[in-house]
Short mmCIF file of C-alpha atoms and ligand atoms in Angstrom, two decimals:
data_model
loop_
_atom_site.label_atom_id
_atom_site.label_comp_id
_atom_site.label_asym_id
_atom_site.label_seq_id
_atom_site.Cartn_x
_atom_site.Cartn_y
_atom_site.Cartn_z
CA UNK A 1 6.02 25.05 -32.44
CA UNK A 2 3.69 24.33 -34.98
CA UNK A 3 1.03 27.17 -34.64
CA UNK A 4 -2.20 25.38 -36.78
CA UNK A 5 -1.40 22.10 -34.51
CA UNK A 6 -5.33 22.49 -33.18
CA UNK A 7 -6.63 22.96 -37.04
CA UNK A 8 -5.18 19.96 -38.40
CA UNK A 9 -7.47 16.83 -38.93
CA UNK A 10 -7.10 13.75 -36.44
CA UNK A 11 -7.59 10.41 -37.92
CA UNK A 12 -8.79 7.90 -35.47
CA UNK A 13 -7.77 4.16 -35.31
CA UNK A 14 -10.83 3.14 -36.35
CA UNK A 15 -10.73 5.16 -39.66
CA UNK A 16 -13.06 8.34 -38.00
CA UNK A 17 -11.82 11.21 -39.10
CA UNK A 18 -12.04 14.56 -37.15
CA UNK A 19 -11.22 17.91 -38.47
CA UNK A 20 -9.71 19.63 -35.65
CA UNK A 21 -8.04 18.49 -32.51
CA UNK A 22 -10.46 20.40 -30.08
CA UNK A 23 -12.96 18.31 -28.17
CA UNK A 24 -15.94 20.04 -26.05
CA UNK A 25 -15.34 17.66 -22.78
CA UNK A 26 -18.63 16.16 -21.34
CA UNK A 27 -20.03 18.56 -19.26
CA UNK A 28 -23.15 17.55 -17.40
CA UNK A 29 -26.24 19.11 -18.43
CA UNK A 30 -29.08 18.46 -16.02
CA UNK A 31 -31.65 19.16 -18.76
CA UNK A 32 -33.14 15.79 -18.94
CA UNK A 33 -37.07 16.02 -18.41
CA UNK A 34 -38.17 13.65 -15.19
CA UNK A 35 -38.02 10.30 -17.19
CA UNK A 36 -34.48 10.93 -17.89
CA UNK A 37 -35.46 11.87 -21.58
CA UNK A 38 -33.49 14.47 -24.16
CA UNK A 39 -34.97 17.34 -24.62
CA UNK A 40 -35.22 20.15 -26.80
CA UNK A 41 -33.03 21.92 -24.44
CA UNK A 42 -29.98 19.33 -25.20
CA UNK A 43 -31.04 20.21 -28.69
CA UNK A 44 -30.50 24.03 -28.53
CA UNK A 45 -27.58 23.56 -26.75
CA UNK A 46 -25.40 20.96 -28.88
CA UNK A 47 -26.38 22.98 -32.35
CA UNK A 48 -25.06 25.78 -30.47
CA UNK A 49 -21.68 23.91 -29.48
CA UNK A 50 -21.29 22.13 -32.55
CA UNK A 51 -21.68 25.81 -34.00
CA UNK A 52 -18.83 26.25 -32.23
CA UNK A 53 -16.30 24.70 -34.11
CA UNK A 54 -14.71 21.90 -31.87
CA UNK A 55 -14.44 18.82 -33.67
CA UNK A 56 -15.63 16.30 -30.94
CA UNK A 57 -18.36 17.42 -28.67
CA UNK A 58 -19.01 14.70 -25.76
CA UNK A 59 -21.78 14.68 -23.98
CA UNK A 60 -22.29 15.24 -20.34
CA UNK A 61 -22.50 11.79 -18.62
CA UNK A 62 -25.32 9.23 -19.87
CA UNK A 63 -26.64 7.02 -17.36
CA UNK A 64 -26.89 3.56 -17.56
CA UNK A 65 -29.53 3.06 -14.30
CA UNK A 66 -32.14 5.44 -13.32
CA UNK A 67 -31.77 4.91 -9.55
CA UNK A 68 -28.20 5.82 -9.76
CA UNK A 69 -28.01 9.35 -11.30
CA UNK A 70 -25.39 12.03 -10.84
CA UNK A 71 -28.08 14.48 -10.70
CA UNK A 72 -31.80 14.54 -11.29
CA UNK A 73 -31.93 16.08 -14.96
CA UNK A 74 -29.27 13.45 -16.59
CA UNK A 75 -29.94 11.78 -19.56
CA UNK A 76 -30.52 8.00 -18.73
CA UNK A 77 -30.40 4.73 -21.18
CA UNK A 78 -31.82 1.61 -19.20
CA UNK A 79 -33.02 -0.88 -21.31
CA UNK A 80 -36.40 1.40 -20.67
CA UNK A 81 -36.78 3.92 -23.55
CA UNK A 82 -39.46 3.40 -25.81
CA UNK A 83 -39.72 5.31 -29.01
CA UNK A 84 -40.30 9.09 -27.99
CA UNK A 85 -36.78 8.73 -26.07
CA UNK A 86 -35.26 7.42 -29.01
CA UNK A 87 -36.70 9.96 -31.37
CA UNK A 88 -35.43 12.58 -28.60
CA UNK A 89 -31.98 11.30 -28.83
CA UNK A 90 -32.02 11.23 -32.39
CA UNK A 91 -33.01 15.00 -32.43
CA UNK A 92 -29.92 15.85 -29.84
CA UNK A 93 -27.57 13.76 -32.16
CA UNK A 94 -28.60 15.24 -35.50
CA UNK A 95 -27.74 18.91 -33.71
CA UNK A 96 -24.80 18.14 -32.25
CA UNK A 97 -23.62 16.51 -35.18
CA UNK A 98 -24.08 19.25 -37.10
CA UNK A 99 -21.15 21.50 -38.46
CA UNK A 100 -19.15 18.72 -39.53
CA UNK A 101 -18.79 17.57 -35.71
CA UNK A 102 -18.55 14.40 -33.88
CA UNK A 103 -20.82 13.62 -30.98
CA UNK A 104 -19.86 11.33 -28.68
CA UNK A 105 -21.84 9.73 -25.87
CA UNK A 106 -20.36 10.24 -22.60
CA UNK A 107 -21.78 6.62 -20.98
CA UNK A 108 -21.52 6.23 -16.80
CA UNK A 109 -23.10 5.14 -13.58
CA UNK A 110 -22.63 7.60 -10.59
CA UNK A 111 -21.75 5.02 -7.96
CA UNK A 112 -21.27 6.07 -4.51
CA UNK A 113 -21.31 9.56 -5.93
CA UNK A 114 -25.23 9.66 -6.22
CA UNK A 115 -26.91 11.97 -4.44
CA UNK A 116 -28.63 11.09 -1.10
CA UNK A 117 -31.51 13.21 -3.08
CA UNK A 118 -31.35 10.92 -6.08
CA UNK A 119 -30.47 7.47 -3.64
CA UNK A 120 -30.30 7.03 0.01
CA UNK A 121 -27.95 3.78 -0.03
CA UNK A 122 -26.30 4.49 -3.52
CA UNK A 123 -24.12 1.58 -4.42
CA UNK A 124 -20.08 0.87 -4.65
CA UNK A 125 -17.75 -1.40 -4.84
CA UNK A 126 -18.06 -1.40 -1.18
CA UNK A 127 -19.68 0.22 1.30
CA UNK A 128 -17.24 2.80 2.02
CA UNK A 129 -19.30 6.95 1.49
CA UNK A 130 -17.79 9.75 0.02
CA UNK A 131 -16.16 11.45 2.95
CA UNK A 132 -17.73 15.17 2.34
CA UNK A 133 -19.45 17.26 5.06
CA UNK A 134 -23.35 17.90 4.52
CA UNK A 135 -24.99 14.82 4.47
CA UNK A 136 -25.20 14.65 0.53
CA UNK A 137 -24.18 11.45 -0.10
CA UNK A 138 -25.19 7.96 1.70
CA UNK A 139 -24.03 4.88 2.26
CA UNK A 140 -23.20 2.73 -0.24
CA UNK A 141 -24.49 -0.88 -0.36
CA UNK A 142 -21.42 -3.45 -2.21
CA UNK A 143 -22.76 -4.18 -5.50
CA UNK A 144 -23.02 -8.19 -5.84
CA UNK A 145 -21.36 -10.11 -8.86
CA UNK A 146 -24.48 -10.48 -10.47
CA UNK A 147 -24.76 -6.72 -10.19
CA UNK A 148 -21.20 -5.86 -11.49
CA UNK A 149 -21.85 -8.12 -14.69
CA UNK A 150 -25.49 -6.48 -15.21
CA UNK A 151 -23.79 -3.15 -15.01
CA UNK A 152 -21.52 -4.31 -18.11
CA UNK A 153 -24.35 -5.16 -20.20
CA UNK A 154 -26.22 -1.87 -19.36
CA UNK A 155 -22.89 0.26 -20.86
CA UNK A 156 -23.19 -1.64 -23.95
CA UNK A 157 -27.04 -1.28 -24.31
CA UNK A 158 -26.32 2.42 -24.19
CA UNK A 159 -23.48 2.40 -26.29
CA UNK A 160 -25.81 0.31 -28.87
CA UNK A 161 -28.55 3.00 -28.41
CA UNK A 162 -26.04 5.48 -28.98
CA UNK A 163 -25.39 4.64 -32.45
CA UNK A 164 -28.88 3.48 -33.27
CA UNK A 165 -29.85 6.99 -32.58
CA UNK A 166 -26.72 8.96 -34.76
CA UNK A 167 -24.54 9.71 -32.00
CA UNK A 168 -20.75 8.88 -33.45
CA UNK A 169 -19.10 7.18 -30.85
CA UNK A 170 -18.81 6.64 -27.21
CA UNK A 171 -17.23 7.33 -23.61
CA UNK A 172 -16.29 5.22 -20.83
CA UNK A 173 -16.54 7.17 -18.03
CA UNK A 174 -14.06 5.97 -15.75
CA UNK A 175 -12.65 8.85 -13.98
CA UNK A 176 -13.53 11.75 -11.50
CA UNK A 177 -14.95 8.97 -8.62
CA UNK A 178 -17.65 7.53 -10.70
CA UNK A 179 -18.14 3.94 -10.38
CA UNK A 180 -15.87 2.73 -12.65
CA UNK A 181 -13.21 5.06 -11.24
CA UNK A 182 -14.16 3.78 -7.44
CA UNK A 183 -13.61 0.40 -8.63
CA UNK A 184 -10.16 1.32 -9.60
CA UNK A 185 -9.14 2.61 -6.28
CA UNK A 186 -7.72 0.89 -3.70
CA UNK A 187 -9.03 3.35 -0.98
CA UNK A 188 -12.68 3.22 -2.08
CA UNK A 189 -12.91 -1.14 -3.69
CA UNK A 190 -11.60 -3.21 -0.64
CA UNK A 191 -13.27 -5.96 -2.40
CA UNK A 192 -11.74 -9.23 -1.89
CA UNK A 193 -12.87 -11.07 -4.85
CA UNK A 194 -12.36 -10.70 -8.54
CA UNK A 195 -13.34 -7.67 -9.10
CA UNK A 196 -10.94 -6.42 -5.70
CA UNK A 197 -7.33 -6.62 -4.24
CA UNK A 198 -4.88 -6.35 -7.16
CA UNK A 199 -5.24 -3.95 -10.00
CA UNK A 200 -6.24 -6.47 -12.70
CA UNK A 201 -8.82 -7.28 -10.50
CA UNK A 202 -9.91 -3.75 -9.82
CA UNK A 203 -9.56 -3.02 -13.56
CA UNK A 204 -11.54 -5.94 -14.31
CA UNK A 205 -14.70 -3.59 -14.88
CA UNK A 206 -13.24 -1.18 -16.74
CA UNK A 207 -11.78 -3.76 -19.21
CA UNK A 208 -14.99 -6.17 -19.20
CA UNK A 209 -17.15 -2.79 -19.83
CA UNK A 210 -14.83 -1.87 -23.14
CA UNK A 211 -14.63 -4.99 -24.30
CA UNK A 212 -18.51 -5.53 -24.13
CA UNK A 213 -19.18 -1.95 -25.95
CA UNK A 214 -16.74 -2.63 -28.55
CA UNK A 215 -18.06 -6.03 -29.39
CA UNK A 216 -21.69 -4.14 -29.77
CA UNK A 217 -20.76 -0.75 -31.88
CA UNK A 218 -17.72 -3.05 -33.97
CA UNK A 219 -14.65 -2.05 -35.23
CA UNK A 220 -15.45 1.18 -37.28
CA UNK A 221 -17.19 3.21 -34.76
CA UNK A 222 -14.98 5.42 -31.97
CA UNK A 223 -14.45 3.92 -28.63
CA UNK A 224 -12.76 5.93 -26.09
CA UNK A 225 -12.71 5.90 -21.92
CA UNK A 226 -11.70 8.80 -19.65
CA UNK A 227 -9.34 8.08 -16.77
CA UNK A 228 -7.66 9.95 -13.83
CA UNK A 229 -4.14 10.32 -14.14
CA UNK A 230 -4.44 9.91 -10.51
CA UNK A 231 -7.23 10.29 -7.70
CA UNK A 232 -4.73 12.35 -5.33
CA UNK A 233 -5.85 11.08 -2.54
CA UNK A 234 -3.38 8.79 0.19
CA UNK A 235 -3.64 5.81 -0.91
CA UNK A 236 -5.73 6.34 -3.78
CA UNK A 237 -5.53 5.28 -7.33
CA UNK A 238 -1.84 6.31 -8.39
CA UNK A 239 -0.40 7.26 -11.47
CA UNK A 240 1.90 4.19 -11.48
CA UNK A 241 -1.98 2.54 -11.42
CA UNK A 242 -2.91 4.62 -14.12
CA UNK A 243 -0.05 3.50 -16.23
CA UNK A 244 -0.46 -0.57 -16.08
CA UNK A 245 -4.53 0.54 -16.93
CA UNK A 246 -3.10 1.81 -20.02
CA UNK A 247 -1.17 -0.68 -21.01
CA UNK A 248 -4.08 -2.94 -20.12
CA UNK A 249 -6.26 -0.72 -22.51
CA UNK A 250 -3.45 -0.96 -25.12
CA UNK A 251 -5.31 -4.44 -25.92
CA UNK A 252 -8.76 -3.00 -26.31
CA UNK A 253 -8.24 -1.01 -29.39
CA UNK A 254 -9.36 2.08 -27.92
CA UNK A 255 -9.85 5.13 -30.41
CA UNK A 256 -8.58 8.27 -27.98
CA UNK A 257 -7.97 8.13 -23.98
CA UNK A 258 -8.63 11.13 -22.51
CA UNK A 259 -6.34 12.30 -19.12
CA UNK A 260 -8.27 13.64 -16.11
CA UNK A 261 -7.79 13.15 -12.03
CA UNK A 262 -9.72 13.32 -8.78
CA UNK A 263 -13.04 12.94 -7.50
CA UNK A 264 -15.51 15.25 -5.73
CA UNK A 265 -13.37 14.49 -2.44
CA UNK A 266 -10.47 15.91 -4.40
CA UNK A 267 -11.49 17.90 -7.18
CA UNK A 268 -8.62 18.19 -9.13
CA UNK A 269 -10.50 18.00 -12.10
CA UNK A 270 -10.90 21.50 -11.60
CA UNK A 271 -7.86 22.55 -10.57
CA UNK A 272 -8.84 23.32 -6.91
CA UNK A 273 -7.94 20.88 -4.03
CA UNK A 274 -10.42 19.22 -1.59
CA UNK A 275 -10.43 18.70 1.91
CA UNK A 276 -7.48 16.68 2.29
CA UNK A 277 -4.26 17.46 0.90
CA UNK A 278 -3.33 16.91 -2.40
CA UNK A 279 -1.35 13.93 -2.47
CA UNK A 280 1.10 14.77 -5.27
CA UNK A 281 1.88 11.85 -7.74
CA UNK A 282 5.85 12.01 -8.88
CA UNK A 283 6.11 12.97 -12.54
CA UNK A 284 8.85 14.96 -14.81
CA UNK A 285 7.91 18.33 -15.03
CA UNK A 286 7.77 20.12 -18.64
CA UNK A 287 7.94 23.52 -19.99
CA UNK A 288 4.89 23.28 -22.05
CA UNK A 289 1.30 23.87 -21.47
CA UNK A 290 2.05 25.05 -17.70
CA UNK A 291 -1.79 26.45 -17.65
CA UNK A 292 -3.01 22.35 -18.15
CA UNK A 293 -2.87 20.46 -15.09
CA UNK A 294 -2.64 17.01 -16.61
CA UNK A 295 -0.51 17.85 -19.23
CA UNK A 296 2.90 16.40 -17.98
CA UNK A 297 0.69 13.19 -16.76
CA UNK A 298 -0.59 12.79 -20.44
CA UNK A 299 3.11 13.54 -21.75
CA UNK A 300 4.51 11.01 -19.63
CA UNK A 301 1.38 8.57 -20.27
CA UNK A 302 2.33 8.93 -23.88
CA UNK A 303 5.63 6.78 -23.33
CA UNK A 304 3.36 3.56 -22.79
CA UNK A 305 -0.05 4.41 -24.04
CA UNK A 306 -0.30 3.01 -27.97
CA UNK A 307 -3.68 4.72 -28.10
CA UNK A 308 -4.10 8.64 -29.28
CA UNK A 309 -4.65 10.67 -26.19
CA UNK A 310 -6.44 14.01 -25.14
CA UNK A 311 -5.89 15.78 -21.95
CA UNK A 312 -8.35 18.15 -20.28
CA UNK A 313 -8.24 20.76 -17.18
CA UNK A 314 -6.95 23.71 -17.51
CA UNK A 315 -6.35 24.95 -21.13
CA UNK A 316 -7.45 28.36 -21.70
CA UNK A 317 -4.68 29.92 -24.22
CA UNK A 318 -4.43 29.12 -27.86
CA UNK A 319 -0.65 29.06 -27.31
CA UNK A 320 -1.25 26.61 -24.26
CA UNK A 321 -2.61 24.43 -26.75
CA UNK A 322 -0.72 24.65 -29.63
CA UNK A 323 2.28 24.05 -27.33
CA UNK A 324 0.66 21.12 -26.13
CA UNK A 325 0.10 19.56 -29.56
CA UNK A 326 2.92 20.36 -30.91
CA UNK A 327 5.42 17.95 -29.17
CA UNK A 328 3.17 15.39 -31.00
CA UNK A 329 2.40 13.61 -27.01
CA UNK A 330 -1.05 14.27 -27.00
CA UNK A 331 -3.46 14.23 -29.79
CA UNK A 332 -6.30 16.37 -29.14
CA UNK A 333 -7.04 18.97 -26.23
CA UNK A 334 -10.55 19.07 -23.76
CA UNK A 335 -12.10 22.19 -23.00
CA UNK A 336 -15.23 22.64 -20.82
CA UNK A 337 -15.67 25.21 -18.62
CA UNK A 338 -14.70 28.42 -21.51
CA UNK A 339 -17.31 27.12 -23.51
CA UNK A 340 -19.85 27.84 -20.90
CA UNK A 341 -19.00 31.35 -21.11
CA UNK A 342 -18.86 31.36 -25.39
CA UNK A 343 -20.11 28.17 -27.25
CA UNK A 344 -17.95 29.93 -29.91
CA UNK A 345 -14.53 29.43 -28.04
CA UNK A 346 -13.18 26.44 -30.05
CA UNK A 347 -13.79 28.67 -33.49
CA UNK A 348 -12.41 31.76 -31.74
CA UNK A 349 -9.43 30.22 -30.74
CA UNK A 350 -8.73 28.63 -33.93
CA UNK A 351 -9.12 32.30 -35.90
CA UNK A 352 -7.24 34.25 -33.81
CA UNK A 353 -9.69 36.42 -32.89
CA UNK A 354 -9.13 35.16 -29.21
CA UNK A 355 -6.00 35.02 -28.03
CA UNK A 356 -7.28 33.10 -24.01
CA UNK A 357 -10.72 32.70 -22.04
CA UNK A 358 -11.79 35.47 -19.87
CA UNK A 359 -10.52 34.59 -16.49
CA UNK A 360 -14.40 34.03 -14.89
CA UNK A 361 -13.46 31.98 -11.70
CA UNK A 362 -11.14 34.63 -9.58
CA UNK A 363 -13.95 36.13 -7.35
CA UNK A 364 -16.32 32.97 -8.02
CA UNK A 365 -16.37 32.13 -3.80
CA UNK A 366 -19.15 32.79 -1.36
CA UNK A 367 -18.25 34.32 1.70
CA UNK A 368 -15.74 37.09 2.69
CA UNK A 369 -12.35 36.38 1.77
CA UNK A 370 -11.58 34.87 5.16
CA UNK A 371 -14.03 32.26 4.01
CA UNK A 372 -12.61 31.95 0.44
CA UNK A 373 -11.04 29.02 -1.53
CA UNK A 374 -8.53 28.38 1.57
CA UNK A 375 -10.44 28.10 4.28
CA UNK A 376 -9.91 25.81 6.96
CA UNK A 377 -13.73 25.45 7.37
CA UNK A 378 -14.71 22.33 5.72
CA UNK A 379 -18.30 23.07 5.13
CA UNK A 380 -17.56 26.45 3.49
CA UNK A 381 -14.65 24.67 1.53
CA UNK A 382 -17.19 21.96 0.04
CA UNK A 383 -19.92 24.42 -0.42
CA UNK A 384 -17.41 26.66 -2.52
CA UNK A 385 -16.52 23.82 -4.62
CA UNK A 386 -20.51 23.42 -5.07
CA UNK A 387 -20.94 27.40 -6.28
CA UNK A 388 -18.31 27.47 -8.74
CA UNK A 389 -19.70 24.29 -10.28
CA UNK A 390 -23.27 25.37 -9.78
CA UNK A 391 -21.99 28.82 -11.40
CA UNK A 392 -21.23 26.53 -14.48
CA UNK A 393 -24.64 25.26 -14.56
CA UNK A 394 -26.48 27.73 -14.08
CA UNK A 395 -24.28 29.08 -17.43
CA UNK A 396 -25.45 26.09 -19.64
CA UNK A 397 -28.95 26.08 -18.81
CA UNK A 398 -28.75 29.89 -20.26
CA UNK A 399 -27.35 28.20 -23.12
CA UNK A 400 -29.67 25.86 -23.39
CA UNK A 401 -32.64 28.02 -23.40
CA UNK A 402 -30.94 30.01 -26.08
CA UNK A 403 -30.09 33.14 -24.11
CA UNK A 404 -26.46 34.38 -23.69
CA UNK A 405 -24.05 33.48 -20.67
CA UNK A 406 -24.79 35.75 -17.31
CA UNK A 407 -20.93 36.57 -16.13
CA UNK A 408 -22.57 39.18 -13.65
CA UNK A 409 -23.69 35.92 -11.67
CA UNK A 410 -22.60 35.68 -8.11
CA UNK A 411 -21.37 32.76 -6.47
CA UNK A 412 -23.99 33.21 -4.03
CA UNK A 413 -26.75 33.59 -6.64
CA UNK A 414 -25.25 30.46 -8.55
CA UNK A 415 -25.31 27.97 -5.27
CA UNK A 416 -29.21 29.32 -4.34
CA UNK A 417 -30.22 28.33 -8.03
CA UNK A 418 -28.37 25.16 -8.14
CA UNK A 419 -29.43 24.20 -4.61
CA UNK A 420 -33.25 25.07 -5.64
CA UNK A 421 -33.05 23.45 -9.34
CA UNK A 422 -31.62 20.27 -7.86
CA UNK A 423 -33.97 19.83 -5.22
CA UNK A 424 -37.00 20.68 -7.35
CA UNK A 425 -36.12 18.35 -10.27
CA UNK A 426 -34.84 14.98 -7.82
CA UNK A 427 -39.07 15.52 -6.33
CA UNK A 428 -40.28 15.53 -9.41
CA UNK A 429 -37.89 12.89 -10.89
CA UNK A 430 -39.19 10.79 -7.59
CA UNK A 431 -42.73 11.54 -8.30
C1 LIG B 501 -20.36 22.22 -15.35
C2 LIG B 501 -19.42 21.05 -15.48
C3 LIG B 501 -19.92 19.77 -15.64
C4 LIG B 501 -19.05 18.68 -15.80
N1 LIG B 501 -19.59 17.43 -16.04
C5 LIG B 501 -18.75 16.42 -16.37
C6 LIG B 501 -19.27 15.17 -16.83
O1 LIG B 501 -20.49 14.97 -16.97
N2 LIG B 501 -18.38 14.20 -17.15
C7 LIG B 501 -17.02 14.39 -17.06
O2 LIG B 501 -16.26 13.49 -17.37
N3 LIG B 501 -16.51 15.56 -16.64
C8 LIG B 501 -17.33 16.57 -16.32
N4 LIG B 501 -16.80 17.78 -15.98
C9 LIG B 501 -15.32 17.96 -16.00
C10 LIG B 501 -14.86 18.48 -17.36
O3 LIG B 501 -15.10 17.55 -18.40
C11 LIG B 501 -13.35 18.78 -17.33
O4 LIG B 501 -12.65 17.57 -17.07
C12 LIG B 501 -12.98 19.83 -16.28
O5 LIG B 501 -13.94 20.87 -16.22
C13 LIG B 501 -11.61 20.46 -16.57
O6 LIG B 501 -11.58 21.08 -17.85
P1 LIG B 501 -11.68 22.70 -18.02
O7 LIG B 501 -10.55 23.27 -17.22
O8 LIG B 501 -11.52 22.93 -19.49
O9 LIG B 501 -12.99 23.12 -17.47
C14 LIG B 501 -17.64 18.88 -15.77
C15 LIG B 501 -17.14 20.17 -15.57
C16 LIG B 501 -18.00 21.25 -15.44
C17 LIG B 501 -17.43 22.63 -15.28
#
């Protein structure tokens, strides 16, 4: 094991170089102001993460269209910003680009996944909703062909934008049940034209969105997509799916892919399962980096993918990660949810001084134990999965307001703050 694997510099195909191999991964931030805008909160909070030390910090997702947010307070590029948005973006990308650190643009459109708060009839690849108790999400409308090819220009307006304004390089968000990650699944695109039916055809947005944001940044500036390894799900996108998208990829000239899985039906991005069972995806099981979930995805990924390749979820030990690096099958390691808790984590880890993340998530569940992370009850299943991610917010807006991470913070206290803040900031982004 080579124990300075996460020190050493990363060279990217495109000739970006990167000094470490630890990469913030996009976290959403939900401090947008109510015309989508950066703010000086993004500002506090990427000096403070590229403080940090991590040699890649991505943003939380971008969105390309205004009526189809993940959440009110996201950042959103439309072909609408005048000058004042592109001076704020400029300010976020000079701070988060400090330290000698890359910042990358997470770019995405929430698809089905939009709020019922945000979009009544959000829109899909077909008109099939997000199967969660609560009433949160709609209906989606099918998005017409006209739509679909107006949705590729909009990624590579933003990705344009993004490197007018100093950001230095860009995400395709294509995983965690996002739009480009519903197109991509079977279960969720029953589409049966070309963007529907086989997988080139259900890839075909993924591919036609790359291509189009390559051909506007050019050769020299990083292009990278995140993908599941899998959705999870019955009849989902598989990994075997996941592995001819790769190869497809292999054409594009990507800079980095980065391994995920699930959606908010199955949240495996988290580690945690949803209300169905995890449908397990057949893959050879290593020693290494047991505490990252991907990892032996991304390892066997790594036999096709010609690409470099980070994996996220799960990696909370600097062994974990050195382990992971050193068998030379992934390139660079994600981390999101410890640097909630310490924008300093990356730094830490790479000193010594920490040795793992405090473990924050064990009692982060509302409800007695009876009504913990197992229950049978599907409402207080979902809504658990809503605290511990609302816990998470509730973390970076501390961060972002300068003021140091609350671990005292209940569950309970974490889903009343997120359920207020969210409500309060989709009126006013409606107003
Ligand atoms: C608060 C929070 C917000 C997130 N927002 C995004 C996002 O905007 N885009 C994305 O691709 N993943 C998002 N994720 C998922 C993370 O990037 C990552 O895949 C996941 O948390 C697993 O990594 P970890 O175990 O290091 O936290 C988010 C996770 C958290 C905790």
């Amino acid at each position: 094991m080579e124990a300075s694997a996460v020190t050493s510099r990363l060279i990217l195909p495109c000739g970006a170089s990167v000094k470490n191999r630890l990469c913030k991964a996009a976290m959403t931030e939900g401090v947008a102001d109510a015309s989508n805008r950066a703010t000086e909160r993004h500002v506090t909070l990427y000096r403070r993460w590229a403080d940090g030390g991590a040699g890649v910090l991505l943003t939380g997702n971008v969105q390309v269209d205004r009526r189809y947010l993940e959440r009110a307070g996201n950042i959103a590029i439309d072909g609408s910003q005048d000058r004042s948005q592109l001076a704020a973006l400029e300010a976020m990308a000079e701070a988060g680009t400090g330290n000698d650190a890359h910042l990358w643009m997470q770019i995405s459109h929430a698809g089905r996944q939009t709020p019922k708060l945000i979009a009544t009839e959000p829109v899909g690849p077909s008109d099939i909703p997000v199967a969660l108790p609560g009433g949160r999400f709609g209906k989606p409308r099918a998005l017409s062909g006209d739509e679909i090819r107006d949705i590729i220009k909009r990624f590579a307006l933003a990705a344009g934008i993004a490197k007018q304004t100093g950001f230095t390089g860009v995400q395709v968000h294509s995983a965690h049940g996002y739009l480009l990650s519903e197109f991509l699944s079977p279960r969720v695109n029953v589409r049966d034209d070309e963007w529907g039916g086989s997988l080139e055809n259900r890839a075909r947005l993924l591919l036609d969105t790359v291509r189009a944001v390559r051909a506007t940044v050019g050769p020299d500036f990083p292009v990278t997509v995140k993908l599941n390894s899998a959705d999870f799900q019955k009849g989902g996108f598989s990994f075997d799916d996941c592995l001819r998208v790769i190869e497809l990829l292999n054409e594009e000239g990507l800079d980095l892919l980065e391994i995920s899985g699930g959606n908010y039906e199955q949240p495996k991005l988290m580690g945690i399962g949803g209300l169905e069972p995890v449908f397990e995806e057949k893959v050879r099981q290593s020693t290494r980096a047991r505490e990252a979930y991907f990892f032996d995805y991304a390892v066997a990924a790594s036999q096709v993918a010609k690409m470099p390749l980070m994996v996220t979820g799960g990696f909370r030990s600097a062994d974990g990660m050195n382990e992971a690096l050193s068998g030379g099958d992934v390139d660079m390691i994600g981390l999101a949810r410890p640097l909630c808790v310490d924008a300093n984590f990356p730094t830490k880890i790479m000193s010594g001084e920490l040795q793992v993340a405090p473990d924050v998530e064990a009692g982060l569940r509302i409800g007695p134990g009876i009504l913990g992370p197992n229950s049978r009850l599907a409402i207080i299943k979902a809504m658990n999965g809503f605290a511990r991610i609302g816990w998470f917010y509730e973390q970076i807006y501390r961060l972002a307001d300068g003021l140091d991470p609350d671990l005292s913070m209940s569950a309970l206290q974490a889903l009343l703050a997120y359920e207020k803040t969210e409500k309060s900031k989709a009126r006013e982004l409606l107003r």
